[in-house]
Amino acid sequence: MEIWTERPAKSDVEAVVRRYFRLFRDGKIPEAEQLVDHSSVRHVLKSLWAGSVRASAGADEGSCGLAAAEWERDLSWLRELDLGAFAWGHTGSHVYVEVTYRAQTIEVSLGFWVKPTDAGWVVAGPSTLW
């Protein structure tokens, strides 16, 4: 996990988020988790899947290509996701990132925040926002 002695610049935080997402999308989830003070991986995966694959099929979990448990084992669908626009909160401590699926913005955004710890400043997240 990257740790800063002072509050990091927005560009530093965005670089960490991009690296995180690139690893996550490539299925290298343990490596991605090491970059941020991480939330529940299963929750993030399920939210992204529901907002992308399931939503594009216009179906419920059981009727769209990947069964409920299969989407956790077969992460190939992640490769069709990408990051969209970054939007910073007014305090400068939270950033919200749009996610695209097949070049279309989905209803789920990821939220990351900068927080102080005993060791220094870290990026935490992601939260999922609908």
GROMACS .gro file of C-alpha atoms in nm:
model
  130
    1MET     CA    1   0.000   0.000   0.000
    2GLU     CA    2   0.130   0.339  -0.092
    3ILE     CA    3   0.173   0.563   0.211
    4TRP     CA    4   0.240   0.936   0.198
    5THR     CA    5   0.382   1.142   0.485
    6GLU     CA    6   0.166   1.436   0.372
    7ARG     CA    7  -0.176   1.445   0.213
    8PRO     CA    8  -0.121   1.319  -0.145
    9ALA     CA    9  -0.195   1.529  -0.452
   10LYS     CA   10  -0.506   1.444  -0.653
   11SER     CA   11  -0.285   1.324  -0.939
   12ASP     CA   12  -0.112   1.077  -0.704
   13VAL     CA   13  -0.445   0.941  -0.582
   14GLU     CA   14  -0.578   0.910  -0.937
   15ALA     CA   15  -0.263   0.721  -1.039
   16VAL     CA   16  -0.318   0.471  -0.755
   17VAL     CA   17  -0.684   0.430  -0.855
   18ARG     CA   18  -0.587   0.367  -1.219
   19ARG     CA   19  -0.324   0.107  -1.116
   20TYR     CA   20  -0.575  -0.054  -0.881
   21PHE     CA   21  -0.841  -0.076  -1.153
   22ARG     CA   22  -0.597  -0.206  -1.414
   23LEU     CA   23  -0.493  -0.491  -1.181
   24PHE     CA   24  -0.852  -0.556  -1.076
   25ARG     CA   25  -0.971  -0.568  -1.437
   26ASP     CA   26  -0.689  -0.808  -1.525
   27GLY     CA   27  -0.808  -1.044  -1.250
   28LYS     CA   28  -0.504  -0.970  -1.030
   29ILE     CA   29  -0.725  -0.898  -0.733
   30PRO     CA   30  -0.477  -0.980  -0.453
   31GLU     CA   31  -0.228  -0.737  -0.610
   32ALA     CA   32  -0.498  -0.471  -0.648
   33GLU     CA   33  -0.596  -0.511  -0.283
   34GLN     CA   34  -0.239  -0.431  -0.183
   35LEU     CA   35  -0.260  -0.081  -0.335
   36VAL     CA   36  -0.547   0.051  -0.121
   37ASP     CA   37  -0.698   0.004   0.222
   38HIS     CA   38  -0.950  -0.231   0.061
   39SER     CA   39  -1.322  -0.293   0.108
   40SER     CA   40  -1.496  -0.625   0.046
   41VAL     CA   41  -1.383  -0.770  -0.288
   42ARG     CA   42  -1.697  -0.978  -0.326
   43HIS     CA   43  -1.916  -0.670  -0.282
   44VAL     CA   44  -1.718  -0.475  -0.543
   45LEU     CA   45  -1.724  -0.766  -0.790
   46LYS     CA   46  -2.097  -0.827  -0.743
   47SER     CA   47  -2.183  -0.458  -0.782
   48LEU     CA   48  -1.974  -0.421  -1.097
   49TRP     CA   49  -2.118  -0.739  -1.244
   50ALA     CA   50  -2.476  -0.636  -1.161
   51GLY     CA   51  -2.422  -0.291  -1.307
   52SER     CA   52  -2.257  -0.416  -1.624
   53VAL     CA   53  -2.317  -0.771  -1.746
   54ARG     CA   54  -2.652  -0.829  -1.577
   55ALA     CA   55  -2.782  -0.480  -1.657
   56SER     CA   56  -2.682  -0.502  -2.024
   57ALA     CA   57  -2.864  -0.834  -2.053
   58GLY     CA   58  -3.172  -0.675  -1.896
   59ALA     CA   59  -3.208  -0.984  -1.684
   60ASP     CA   60  -3.181  -1.122  -1.339
   61GLU     CA   61  -2.877  -1.315  -1.211
   62GLY     CA   62  -2.996  -1.653  -1.323
   63SER     CA   63  -3.081  -1.572  -1.683
   64CYS     CA   64  -2.783  -1.383  -1.823
   65GLY     CA   65  -2.494  -1.595  -1.934
   66LEU     CA   66  -2.313  -1.637  -1.604
   67ALA     CA   67  -2.485  -1.809  -1.313
   68ALA     CA   68  -2.472  -1.648  -0.970
   69ALA     CA   69  -2.157  -1.825  -0.851
   70GLU     CA   70  -1.992  -1.849  -1.193
   71TRP     CA   71  -1.926  -1.474  -1.224
   72GLU     CA   72  -1.701  -1.502  -0.919
   73ARG     CA   73  -1.492  -1.780  -1.072
   74ASP     CA   74  -1.486  -1.661  -1.433
   75LEU     CA   75  -1.363  -1.302  -1.417
   76SER     CA   76  -1.330  -1.261  -1.794
   77TRP     CA   77  -1.616  -1.008  -1.793
   78LEU     CA   78  -1.393  -0.766  -1.598
   79ARG     CA   79  -1.183  -0.708  -1.910
   80GLU     CA   80  -1.479  -0.526  -2.066
   81LEU     CA   81  -1.479  -0.264  -1.791
   82ASP     CA   82  -1.287   0.061  -1.796
   83LEU     CA   83  -1.267   0.381  -1.597
   84GLY     CA   84  -1.457   0.689  -1.700
   85ALA     CA   85  -1.447   1.038  -1.554
   86PHE     CA   86  -1.302   1.123  -1.212
   87ALA     CA   87  -1.506   1.362  -0.995
   88TRP     CA   88  -1.361   1.497  -0.671
   89GLY     CA   89  -1.578   1.586  -0.373
   90HIS     CA   90  -1.571   1.943  -0.246
   91THR     CA   91  -1.338   1.856   0.046
   92GLY     CA   92  -1.078   1.699  -0.183
   93SER     CA   93  -1.070   1.380   0.021
   94HIS     CA   94  -1.314   1.171  -0.188
   95VAL     CA   95  -1.302   1.084  -0.555
   96TYR     CA   96  -1.579   0.915  -0.748
   97VAL     CA   97  -1.497   0.732  -1.067
   98GLU     CA   98  -1.738   0.635  -1.342
   99VAL     CA   99  -1.709   0.283  -1.478
  100THR     CA  100  -1.783   0.186  -1.836
  101TYR     CA  101  -1.884  -0.151  -1.979
  102ARG     CA  102  -1.834  -0.193  -2.352
  103ALA     CA  103  -1.772   0.184  -2.373
  104GLN     CA  104  -2.105   0.271  -2.205
  105THR     CA  105  -2.115   0.433  -1.860
  106ILE     CA  106  -2.287   0.202  -1.613
  107GLU     CA  107  -2.495   0.294  -1.307
  108VAL     CA  108  -2.222   0.190  -1.064
  109SER     CA  109  -1.940   0.427  -0.974
  110LEU     CA  110  -1.646   0.354  -0.748
  111GLY     CA  111  -1.559   0.580  -0.459
  112PHE     CA  112  -1.214   0.616  -0.307
  113TRP     CA  113  -1.102   0.841  -0.027
  114VAL     CA  114  -0.778   0.965   0.124
  115LYS     CA  115  -0.743   0.902   0.493
  116PRO     CA  116  -0.478   0.953   0.757
  117THR     CA  117  -0.343   0.652   0.946
  118ASP     CA  118  -0.071   0.616   1.209
  119ALA     CA  119   0.177   0.542   0.928
  120GLY     CA  120   0.069   0.831   0.702
  121TRP     CA  121  -0.192   0.900   0.434
  122VAL     CA  122  -0.343   0.614   0.231
  123VAL     CA  123  -0.609   0.563  -0.034
  124ALA     CA  124  -0.905   0.359   0.088
  125GLY     CA  125  -1.194   0.196  -0.092
  126PRO     CA  126  -1.357   0.135  -0.315
  127SER     CA  127  -1.714   0.196  -0.217
  128THR     CA  128  -1.978   0.128  -0.478
  129LEU     CA  129  -2.228   0.400  -0.558
  130TRP     CA  130  -2.553   0.347  -0.747
   0.00000   0.00000   0.00000
